[in-house]
mmCIF file of C-alpha atoms in Angstrom:
data_model
loop_
_atom_site.group_PDB
_atom_site.id
_atom_site.type_symbol
_atom_site.label_atom_id
_atom_site.label_comp_id
_atom_site.label_asym_id
_atom_site.label_seq_id
_atom_site.Cartn_x
_atom_site.Cartn_y
_atom_site.Cartn_z
ATOM 1 C CA LYS I 27 82.510 80.868 40.074
ATOM 2 C CA HIS I 28 79.832 83.237 39.326
ATOM 3 C CA ARG I 29 77.401 81.911 42.131
ATOM 4 C CA ARG I 30 77.444 85.032 44.171
ATOM 5 C CA GLU I 31 77.065 87.425 41.197
ATOM 6 C CA VAL I 32 74.031 85.154 40.050
ATOM 7 C CA LEU I 33 72.550 85.547 43.833
ATOM 8 C CA GLU I 34 72.912 89.046 43.745
ATOM 9 C CA ALA I 35 71.325 89.581 40.377
ATOM 10 C CA CYS I 36 68.433 87.391 41.323
ATOM 11 C CA SER I 37 67.880 89.298 44.475
ATOM 12 C CA LEU I 38 68.113 92.698 42.558
ATOM 13 C CA ALA I 39 65.421 91.172 40.112
ATOM 14 C CA LEU I 40 63.272 90.135 42.830
ATOM 15 C CA SER I 41 63.261 93.423 44.472
ATOM 16 C CA LYS I 42 61.935 95.142 41.265
ATOM 17 C CA LEU I 43 59.840 92.386 40.064
ATOM 18 C CA VAL I 44 58.144 90.869 43.228
ATOM 19 C CA ARG I 45 54.757 92.064 43.854
ATOM 20 C CA ARG I 46 54.621 94.607 46.416
ATOM 21 C CA GLU I 47 52.224 93.527 49.113
ATOM 22 C CA SER I 48 50.214 95.972 51.193
ATOM 23 C CA ARG I 49 51.352 94.784 54.581
ATOM 24 C CA THR I 50 50.147 95.828 58.014
ATOM 25 C CA PHE I 51 51.762 95.472 61.507
ATOM 26 C CA THR I 52 49.922 92.762 63.465
ATOM 27 C CA GLY I 53 51.817 93.015 66.439
ATOM 28 C CA LEU I 54 54.629 91.512 68.477
ATOM 29 C CA ALA I 55 54.155 87.872 69.284
ATOM 30 C CA ALA I 56 56.096 88.356 72.649
ATOM 31 C CA PRO I 57 57.528 91.206 74.478
ATOM 32 C CA VAL I 58 61.098 92.350 73.025
ATOM 33 C CA GLU I 59 63.820 94.651 73.979
ATOM 34 C CA VAL I 60 63.586 97.831 72.086
ATOM 35 C CA HIS I 61 66.301 100.708 72.133
ATOM 36 C CA LEU I 62 64.994 104.364 71.731
ATOM 37 C CA ALA I 63 67.687 106.266 70.553
ATOM 38 C CA ALA I 64 67.647 109.898 71.775
ATOM 39 C CA GLN I 65 69.714 112.662 69.979
ATOM 40 C CA PRO I 66 73.080 113.233 71.542
ATOM 41 C CA GLY I 67 73.190 114.502 74.977
ATOM 42 C CA CYS I 68 69.091 114.264 75.162
ATOM 43 C CA GLY I 69 69.012 110.677 76.921
ATOM 44 C CA ASP I 70 67.844 112.301 80.373
ATOM 45 C CA LEU I 71 64.945 114.233 78.462
ATOM 46 C CA LEU I 72 63.732 111.259 77.019
ATOM 47 C CA GLU I 73 63.825 109.219 80.315
ATOM 48 C CA GLN I 74 62.217 112.116 81.830
ATOM 49 C CA GLU I 75 59.448 111.763 79.284
ATOM 50 C CA ALA I 76 59.161 108.313 79.474
ATOM 51 C CA ARG I 77 58.522 108.311 83.323
ATOM 52 C CA GLU I 78 55.897 111.023 83.021
ATOM 53 C CA LYS I 79 53.765 108.874 80.398
ATOM 54 C CA GLY I 80 54.299 105.550 82.290
ATOM 55 C CA VAL I 81 56.640 103.755 79.980
ATOM 56 C CA GLU I 82 59.262 101.813 82.114
ATOM 57 C CA GLY I 83 62.909 101.615 80.940
ATOM 58 C CA ARG I 84 66.459 101.933 81.968
ATOM 59 C CA ARG I 85 68.730 104.560 80.305
ATOM 60 C CA GLN I 86 72.269 103.788 79.104
ATOM 61 C CA GLY I 87 73.684 107.112 77.838
ATOM 62 C CA ASP I 88 71.367 108.329 75.146
ATOM 63 C CA VAL I 89 69.373 105.297 74.817
ATOM 64 C CA LEU I 90 66.501 104.066 76.790
ATOM 65 C CA ILE I 91 66.014 100.433 76.781
ATOM 66 C CA VAL I 92 62.336 99.072 77.074
ATOM 67 C CA GLN I 93 60.965 95.748 77.121
ATOM 68 C CA THR I 94 57.575 95.796 75.506
ATOM 69 C CA ALA I 95 55.122 93.884 73.545
ATOM 70 C CA ASP I 96 53.139 97.027 72.609
ATOM 71 C CA TYR I 97 55.314 98.319 70.233
ATOM 72 C CA PRO I 98 53.071 101.194 69.027
ATOM 73 C CA ALA I 99 52.680 102.487 72.402
ATOM 74 C CA LEU I 100 56.311 103.736 72.232
ATOM 75 C CA PHE I 101 55.218 106.363 69.875
ATOM 76 C CA ALA I 102 53.685 108.349 72.725
ATOM 77 C CA LEU I 103 57.053 109.480 73.449
ATOM 78 C CA ARG I 104 58.230 112.421 71.273
ATOM 79 C CA CYS I 105 61.921 112.615 72.470
ATOM 80 C CA PHE I 106 63.370 109.641 70.569
ATOM 81 C CA GLU I 107 64.739 109.780 66.965
ATOM 82 C CA GLU I 108 64.388 105.831 66.309
ATOM 83 C CA ALA I 109 63.444 102.699 67.773
ATOM 84 C CA LEU I 110 65.839 99.629 67.284
ATOM 85 C CA ILE I 111 65.378 96.041 68.238
ATOM 86 C CA PRO I 112 68.491 94.272 69.211
ATOM 87 C CA LEU I 113 69.091 90.814 67.343
ATOM 88 C CA GLY I 114 72.535 89.926 68.657
ATOM 89 C CA LYS I 115 76.203 90.385 67.582
ATOM 90 C CA ALA I 116 78.289 89.111 64.644
ATOM 91 C CA PRO I 117 82.052 89.240 63.802
ATOM 92 C CA HIS I 118 83.692 92.314 62.681
ATOM 93 C CA PRO I 119 83.428 92.146 58.525
ATOM 94 C CA PRO I 120 86.278 91.427 56.465
ATOM 95 C CA LEU I 121 87.619 94.475 54.480
ATOM 96 C CA ASP I 122 90.224 92.741 52.053
ATOM 97 C CA GLY I 123 87.462 92.056 49.616
ATOM 98 C CA LYS I 124 88.347 88.349 49.522
ATOM 99 C CA LYS I 125 85.199 86.418 48.252
ATOM 100 C CA SER I 126 85.600 83.499 50.472
ATOM 101 C CA ALA I 127 85.902 85.728 53.591
ATOM 102 C CA LEU I 128 82.758 87.667 52.371
ATOM 103 C CA GLU I 129 80.600 84.638 51.930
ATOM 104 C CA SER I 130 81.739 83.192 55.277
ATOM 105 C CA TRP I 131 81.079 86.228 57.346
ATOM 106 C CA ALA I 132 77.858 86.793 55.513
ATOM 107 C CA ARG I 133 76.638 83.233 56.746
ATOM 108 C CA GLU I 134 77.643 84.036 60.232
ATOM 109 C CA VAL I 135 75.509 87.276 59.875
ATOM 110 C CA VAL I 136 72.737 85.149 58.607
ATOM 111 C CA GLU I 137 72.834 82.389 61.576
ATOM 112 C CA ALA I 138 73.191 85.558 63.947
ATOM 113 C CA ALA I 139 70.459 87.588 62.711
ATOM 114 C CA SER I 140 68.259 84.423 62.413
ATOM 115 C CA ALA I 141 65.545 86.327 64.666
ATOM 116 C CA PHE I 142 64.880 88.861 61.729
ATOM 117 C CA PRO I 143 63.089 86.768 59.252
ATOM 118 C CA ARG I 144 61.131 85.259 62.238
ATOM 119 C CA LEU I 145 60.284 88.706 63.475
ATOM 120 C CA LEU I 146 58.883 90.025 60.235
ATOM 121 C CA GLU I 147 56.730 86.802 59.753
ATOM 122 C CA SER I 148 55.306 87.226 63.354
ATOM 123 C CA SER I 149 54.791 90.955 63.107
ATOM 124 C CA PHE I 150 53.614 91.636 59.651
ATOM 125 C CA SER I 151 50.793 90.655 57.515
ATOM 126 C CA GLY I 152 51.035 88.787 54.121
ATOM 127 C CA SER I 153 53.370 86.064 53.230
ATOM 128 C CA ALA I 154 57.273 85.943 52.130
ATOM 129 C CA PRO I 155 59.298 86.972 50.548
ATOM 130 C CA TYR I 156 59.418 90.403 53.442
ATOM 131 C CA PRO I 157 61.184 93.257 51.544
ATOM 132 C CA TYR I 158 64.073 94.602 53.555
ATOM 133 C CA ARG I 159 66.969 96.753 53.216
ATOM 134 C CA ILE I 160 70.478 96.506 54.639
ATOM 135 C CA GLU I 161 72.062 99.519 56.586
ATOM 136 C CA LEU I 162 75.735 99.185 57.729
ATOM 137 C CA ARG I 163 77.010 101.918 59.849
ATOM 138 C CA GLY I 164 80.588 102.706 61.287
ATOM 139 C CA LEU I 165 82.355 101.824 57.955
ATOM 140 C CA LEU I 166 83.523 103.971 55.144
ATOM 141 C CA HIS I 167 81.154 104.128 52.000
ATOM 142 C CA SER I 168 83.734 102.353 49.876
ATOM 143 C CA GLU I 169 84.221 99.485 52.108
ATOM 144 C CA ARG I 170 80.252 98.921 52.529
ATOM 145 C CA ALA I 171 79.428 97.930 48.982
ATOM 146 C CA PRO I 172 80.882 94.467 48.849
ATOM 147 C CA LEU I 173 79.741 93.738 52.291
ATOM 148 C CA ASN I 174 76.110 94.677 51.400
ATOM 149 C CA HIS I 175 76.177 92.666 48.172
ATOM 150 C CA ALA I 176 77.510 89.568 49.957
ATOM 151 C CA LEU I 177 74.825 89.829 52.764
ATOM 152 C CA ALA I 178 72.003 90.224 50.235
ATOM 153 C CA ALA I 179 72.956 87.082 48.381
ATOM 154 C CA ALA I 180 73.237 85.327 51.669
ATOM 155 C CA PHE I 181 69.861 86.265 52.643
ATOM 156 C CA ALA I 182 68.519 85.528 49.478
ATOM 157 C CA GLN I 183 69.110 81.843 49.708
ATOM 158 C CA ASP I 184 66.616 81.906 52.632
ATOM 159 C CA GLY I 185 63.771 82.737 50.635
ATOM 160 C CA ARG I 186 61.927 84.729 53.307
ATOM 161 C CA LEU I 187 63.644 87.956 52.682
ATOM 162 C CA VAL I 188 64.217 90.127 49.614
ATOM 163 C CA ASN I 189 66.659 93.159 49.522
ATOM 164 C CA ALA I 190 64.628 95.853 48.090
ATOM 165 C CA PRO I 191 66.338 99.120 48.940
ATOM 166 C CA SER I 192 63.980 101.230 47.263
ATOM 167 C CA SER I 193 60.724 99.627 48.852
ATOM 168 C CA TYR I 194 61.047 97.974 52.132
ATOM 169 C CA ASP I 195 58.892 97.672 55.353
ATOM 170 C CA ALA I 196 61.973 96.854 57.578
ATOM 171 C CA GLU I 197 65.860 97.376 58.078
ATOM 172 C CA LEU I 198 68.574 95.092 59.051
ATOM 173 C CA ARG I 199 71.023 97.570 60.852
ATOM 174 C CA LEU I 200 74.735 96.291 61.341
ATOM 175 C CA GLN I 201 76.627 98.790 63.621
ATOM 176 C CA VAL I 202 80.156 98.045 63.210
ATOM 177 C CA SER I 203 82.193 98.931 66.455
ATOM 178 C CA GLY I 204 85.536 97.582 67.707
ATOM 179 C CA LYS I 205 85.841 93.701 66.815
ATOM 180 C CA ALA I 206 82.173 93.277 66.896
ATOM 181 C CA THR I 207 79.036 94.087 64.932
ATOM 182 C CA GLY I 208 76.024 94.700 66.565
ATOM 183 C CA LEU I 209 72.833 93.577 64.724
ATOM 184 C CA TYR I 210 69.367 95.445 64.999
ATOM 185 C CA ALA I 211 66.006 95.365 63.126
ATOM 186 C CA LYS I 212 64.192 98.703 62.518
ATOM 187 C CA LEU I 213 60.646 98.447 61.642
ATOM 188 C CA PHE I 214 58.970 100.887 59.438
ATOM 189 C CA LEU I 215 55.439 99.274 60.092
ATOM 190 C CA PRO I 216 53.587 100.618 61.873
ATOM 191 C CA SER I 217 54.707 103.875 60.505
ATOM 192 C CA ASP I 218 55.785 106.559 63.027
ATOM 193 C CA PRO I 219 52.594 108.716 63.241
ATOM 194 C CA ARG I 220 54.524 111.607 65.787
ATOM 195 C CA PHE I 221 55.416 113.901 63.318
ATOM 196 C CA SER I 222 53.122 113.087 60.413
ATOM 197 C CA TYR I 223 51.567 116.894 60.576
ATOM 198 C CA ARG I 224 54.851 117.907 58.837
ATOM 199 C CA LEU I 225 53.271 117.953 55.107
ATOM 200 C CA GLY I 226 56.076 120.559 54.222
ATOM 201 C CA THR I 227 59.474 122.163 55.766
ATOM 202 C CA LEU I 228 61.839 124.685 54.725
ATOM 203 C CA PRO I 229 65.617 124.454 54.631
ATOM 204 C CA ALA I 230 66.343 125.902 57.815
ATOM 205 C CA SER I 231 63.228 123.747 59.494
ATOM 206 C CA ILE I 232 64.189 122.594 62.902
ATOM 207 C CA HIS I 233 64.005 118.512 63.385
ATOM 208 C CA PRO I 234 60.864 117.726 65.170
ATOM 209 C CA VAL I 235 62.564 115.600 67.647
ATOM 210 C CA THR I 236 64.980 118.554 68.413
ATOM 211 C CA ALA I 237 61.671 120.791 68.885
ATOM 212 C CA ALA I 238 60.252 118.229 71.177
ATOM 213 C CA CYS I 239 63.324 117.778 73.340
ATOM 214 C CA MET I 240 63.805 121.636 73.219
ATOM 215 C CA MET I 241 60.345 122.089 74.863
ATOM 216 C CA ARG I 242 60.726 119.629 77.347
ATOM 217 C CA PHE I 243 64.002 121.169 78.498
ATOM 218 C CA ALA I 244 62.040 124.498 78.956
ATOM 219 C CA GLN I 245 58.955 123.052 80.450
ATOM 220 C CA PRO I 246 59.871 124.077 83.991
ATOM 221 C CA TYR I 247 59.646 127.791 82.730
ATOM 222 C CA LEU I 248 56.445 127.248 80.619
ATOM 223 C CA ARG I 249 53.070 127.945 82.002
ATOM 224 C CA ALA I 250 49.860 125.857 81.223
ATOM 225 C CA GLU I 251 47.801 129.040 80.525
ATOM 226 C CA ALA I 252 50.618 131.094 78.665
ATOM 227 C CA ARG I 253 50.147 132.866 75.370
ATOM 228 C CA VAL I 254 52.795 131.921 73.080
ATOM 229 C CA LEU I 255 54.559 133.861 70.150
ATOM 230 C CA ASP I 256 56.836 132.569 67.425
ATOM 231 C CA PRO I 257 58.229 135.546 65.697
ATOM 232 C CA CYS I 258 59.893 133.672 62.884
ATOM 233 C CA CYS I 259 57.680 130.537 62.848
ATOM 234 C CA GLY I 260 58.965 128.825 59.378
ATOM 235 C CA SER I 261 57.325 125.782 58.955
ATOM 236 C CA GLY I 262 55.427 125.715 62.427
ATOM 237 C CA THR I 263 56.910 123.037 64.111
ATOM 238 C CA LEU I 264 58.128 124.738 67.294
ATOM 239 C CA LEU I 265 54.555 125.849 67.779
ATOM 240 C CA VAL I 266 52.970 122.318 67.311
ATOM 241 C CA GLU I 267 55.264 120.826 69.905
ATOM 242 C CA ARG I 268 54.671 123.410 72.515
ATOM 243 C CA ALA I 269 51.049 122.557 71.907
ATOM 244 C CA LYS I 270 51.662 118.783 72.297
ATOM 245 C CA LEU I 271 53.637 119.445 75.409
ATOM 246 C CA MET I 272 51.345 120.876 77.687
ATOM 247 C CA GLY I 273 48.271 123.215 78.138
ATOM 248 C CA HIS I 274 48.442 126.790 76.637
ATOM 249 C CA GLY I 275 46.490 129.958 75.819
ATOM 250 C CA ASP I 276 46.738 131.706 72.476
ATOM 251 C CA LEU I 277 49.447 130.231 70.010
ATOM 252 C CA VAL I 278 50.578 132.675 67.242
ATOM 253 C CA GLY I 279 53.221 132.414 64.546
ATOM 254 C CA VAL I 280 54.829 135.075 62.523
ATOM 255 C CA ASP I 281 57.005 134.739 59.357
ATOM 256 C CA ILE I 282 57.900 137.398 57.015
ATOM 257 C CA ALA I 283 58.110 134.842 53.819
ATOM 258 C CA SER I 284 54.991 134.084 52.227
ATOM 259 C CA GLU I 285 55.947 130.479 51.506
ATOM 260 C CA ALA I 286 56.791 129.848 55.506
ATOM 261 C CA VAL I 287 53.347 131.071 56.146
ATOM 262 C CA SER I 288 51.778 128.757 53.707
ATOM 263 C CA ILE I 289 53.583 125.760 54.608
ATOM 264 C CA ALA I 290 52.993 126.564 58.417
ATOM 265 C CA ARG I 291 49.307 126.849 58.074
ATOM 266 C CA LYS I 292 49.185 123.467 55.951
ATOM 267 C CA ASN I 293 51.269 121.694 59.027
ATOM 268 C CA ILE I 294 49.002 123.195 61.651
ATOM 269 C CA ARG I 295 45.699 122.015 60.061
ATOM 270 C CA ALA I 296 47.326 118.610 59.928
ATOM 271 C CA SER I 297 48.451 118.557 63.381
ATOM 272 C CA GLY I 298 45.003 119.306 64.761
ATOM 273 C CA GLU I 299 46.148 121.954 66.912
ATOM 274 C CA SER I 300 44.628 125.643 67.184
ATOM 275 C CA VAL I 301 47.305 128.019 65.949
ATOM 276 C CA GLU I 302 47.145 131.217 64.494
ATOM 277 C CA ILE I 303 49.791 131.820 61.506
ATOM 278 C CA LEU I 304 50.190 135.465 60.317
ATOM 279 C CA GLY I 305 52.365 136.953 57.741
ATOM 280 C CA GLY I 306 54.447 139.929 58.711
ATOM 281 C CA ASP I 307 57.877 141.610 59.949
ATOM 282 C CA LEU I 308 59.098 141.057 63.409
ATOM 283 C CA GLN I 309 60.055 144.862 63.476
ATOM 284 C CA LYS I 310 56.521 146.032 62.487
ATOM 285 C CA PHE I 311 54.456 143.016 64.300
ATOM 286 C CA ARG I 312 52.189 144.637 67.001
ATOM 287 C CA PRO I 313 50.455 142.180 69.017
ATOM 288 C CA ARG I 314 47.101 143.027 70.706
ATOM 289 C CA ALA I 315 48.715 142.318 74.295
ATOM 290 C CA PRO I 316 52.142 141.025 75.474
ATOM 291 C CA PHE I 317 52.698 137.260 75.452
ATOM 292 C CA ASP I 318 54.179 135.046 78.227
ATOM 293 C CA GLU I 319 56.182 133.024 76.213
ATOM 294 C CA LEU I 320 58.327 133.786 72.984
ATOM 295 C CA ILE I 321 59.874 130.558 71.149
ATOM 296 C CA ALA I 322 62.062 130.990 68.001
ATOM 297 C CA ASN I 323 64.363 128.845 65.978
ATOM 298 C CA LEU I 324 66.615 131.794 64.745
ATOM 299 C CA PRO I 325 68.362 131.668 61.263
ATOM 300 C CA PHE I 326 71.943 130.057 61.867
ATOM 301 C CA GLY I 327 73.381 132.109 58.822
ATOM 302 C CA THR I 328 74.467 128.865 57.176
ATOM 303 C CA ARG I 329 71.494 127.570 55.053
ATOM 304 C CA VAL I 330 69.490 130.813 55.475
ATOM 305 C CA GLY I 331 70.877 134.231 55.753
ATOM 306 C CA THR I 332 74.127 135.332 56.741
ATOM 307 C CA HIS I 333 75.847 136.073 60.177
ATOM 308 C CA GLU I 334 75.621 139.883 59.386
ATOM 309 C CA ALA I 335 72.115 139.741 58.809
ATOM 310 C CA ASN I 336 71.620 137.831 61.741
ATOM 311 C CA SER I 337 73.468 140.139 63.933
ATOM 312 C CA ASN I 338 70.813 143.030 62.840
ATOM 313 C CA LEU I 339 68.086 140.311 63.169
ATOM 314 C CA TYR I 340 69.309 139.552 66.744
ATOM 315 C CA ALA I 341 69.370 143.206 67.550
ATOM 316 C CA VAL I 342 65.947 144.046 66.554
ATOM 317 C CA LEU I 343 64.679 140.906 68.430
ATOM 318 C CA PHE I 344 66.013 142.285 71.685
ATOM 319 C CA GLU I 345 64.697 145.804 70.833
ATOM 320 C CA ARG I 346 61.302 144.558 70.660
ATOM 321 C CA LEU I 347 61.173 141.981 73.194
ATOM 322 C CA PRO I 348 59.681 144.419 75.965
ATOM 323 C CA GLN I 349 56.851 144.923 73.628
ATOM 324 C CA LEU I 350 56.380 141.351 72.646
ATOM 325 C CA LEU I 351 56.751 139.764 76.290
ATOM 326 C CA SER I 352 55.038 140.654 79.274
ATOM 327 C CA PRO I 353 57.313 141.626 82.235
ATOM 328 C CA LYS I 354 57.164 137.929 83.655
ATOM 329 C CA GLY I 355 57.301 136.318 80.249
ATOM 330 C CA VAL I 356 60.327 134.095 79.004
ATOM 331 C CA ALA I 357 62.013 133.927 75.734
ATOM 332 C CA LEU I 358 63.305 130.186 74.548
ATOM 333 C CA LEU I 359 65.857 130.961 71.473
ATOM 334 C CA TYR I 360 67.569 128.271 69.393
ATOM 335 C CA THR I 361 70.653 129.626 67.626
ATOM 336 C CA THR I 362 74.223 128.736 66.852
ATOM 337 C CA GLN I 363 75.270 132.329 67.979
ATOM 338 C CA ARG I 364 75.258 131.732 71.690
ATOM 339 C CA ALA I 365 78.051 134.398 72.670
ATOM 340 C CA PRO I 366 76.709 137.200 70.632
ATOM 341 C CA MET I 367 73.406 136.332 71.753
ATOM 342 C CA LEU I 368 74.265 136.518 75.448
ATOM 343 C CA ARG I 369 76.055 139.614 75.065
ATOM 344 C CA LEU I 370 73.115 141.190 73.565
ATOM 345 C CA ALA I 371 70.962 139.733 76.286
ATOM 346 C CA ARG I 372 73.202 141.317 79.088
ATOM 347 C CA ALA I 373 73.325 144.581 77.463
ATOM 348 C CA ASN I 374 69.566 144.701 77.173
ATOM 349 C CA GLY I 375 69.018 143.679 80.990
ATOM 350 C CA TRP I 376 67.920 140.074 80.241
ATOM 351 C CA LYS I 377 69.535 137.194 82.273
ATOM 352 C CA LEU I 378 69.951 133.575 81.351
ATOM 353 C CA LEU I 379 67.716 131.128 83.267
ATOM 354 C CA GLY I 380 68.920 127.835 81.581
ATOM 355 C CA GLU I 381 70.758 126.811 78.421
ATOM 356 C CA ARG I 382 71.244 123.416 76.317
ATOM 357 C CA ARG I 383 73.286 122.528 73.662
ATOM 358 C CA PHE I 384 71.819 120.312 70.666
ATOM 359 C CA GLU I 385 73.366 118.815 67.379
ATOM 360 C CA ALA I 386 71.957 119.745 63.984
ATOM 361 C CA GLY I 387 73.390 118.670 60.953
ATOM 362 C CA GLY I 388 76.925 118.836 61.952
ATOM 363 C CA LEU I 389 76.267 122.002 63.967
ATOM 364 C CA GLN I 390 75.917 122.472 67.780
ATOM 365 C CA PRO I 391 73.138 125.025 68.357
ATOM 366 C CA TRP I 392 71.906 126.167 71.772
ATOM 367 C CA ALA I 393 68.538 126.581 73.376
ATOM 368 C CA LEU I 394 68.870 129.612 75.715
ATOM 369 C CA ILE I 395 66.026 130.465 78.084
ATOM 370 C CA LEU I 396 66.035 134.162 79.018
ATOM 371 C CA SER I 397 63.954 136.353 81.338
ATOM 372 C CA ARG I 398 64.032 140.165 82.211
#
């Protein structure tokens, strides 16, 4: 009667004791369907980028579906969060905790996901067992544990996989929705090279995919020869993504925090882009000449600063904009304080060219494009 518990214990022991092979991605044996998931509301930006870079696909909401055998080539796209390979569907998991129901369901999942171990065998160097992890989405945390244990025990019988949640090369994703469970593979080989320049971050650093999407949204208003300023540059992500989007002139980042300046300089060096990072206060910064573009991830007043301090900062920003930006310059501002920002803009003679809402850790910040 302890068969399932013994299998789970063996699987756990294997995950800790098996020699961790250094594996490489050897390529896909044949074209597969890959789902590139964009951030909520950004599917059109991903589709636009794919079209520009010659990646063929069809969009379903915020997912771009691509058929390809050249998996690494997908990382030329910067506007997707993750790449998932669909494996099929399985029945809805039992939530009553009965052992027989759990084991039966786990066997059905193993059968439905039979392409998963084959995919790892054909795409990774080395031999079995292949370390992986199980990710259950769409269920409460308390509901996931027994299902996870049952699946790990069922897959352990195959011998080709070892459940290793702390050190893995792939993920088996189960997305529970309605009465069916979608099965997906997520590969961690080859590693995603797109944002490897981010050697350090700050608590309020913008997500790099958000930064890439934000730049693509603003692209119609940007110029290839523009001089660009980020007056509160943080870890430098916006400046790097601006550099990678299209041509530019001088790129300059300023931040009052010495820690931010240090991190930004490391990230800039790792990115290979030419960006000047300066320590300084927005109120006192005097550029040699006005810039053509100003981009800024402004403090939200949640993780960093307060709403009162932000109000003062925003007022100072609009006071300084005429000195920082050329008469035909544009400002791209990322903030949760949309209404106060637009009131300040109108009061200071600025007009809204475009706006877009994003999502960030449960918040809904806006990207606002302003001109005089």
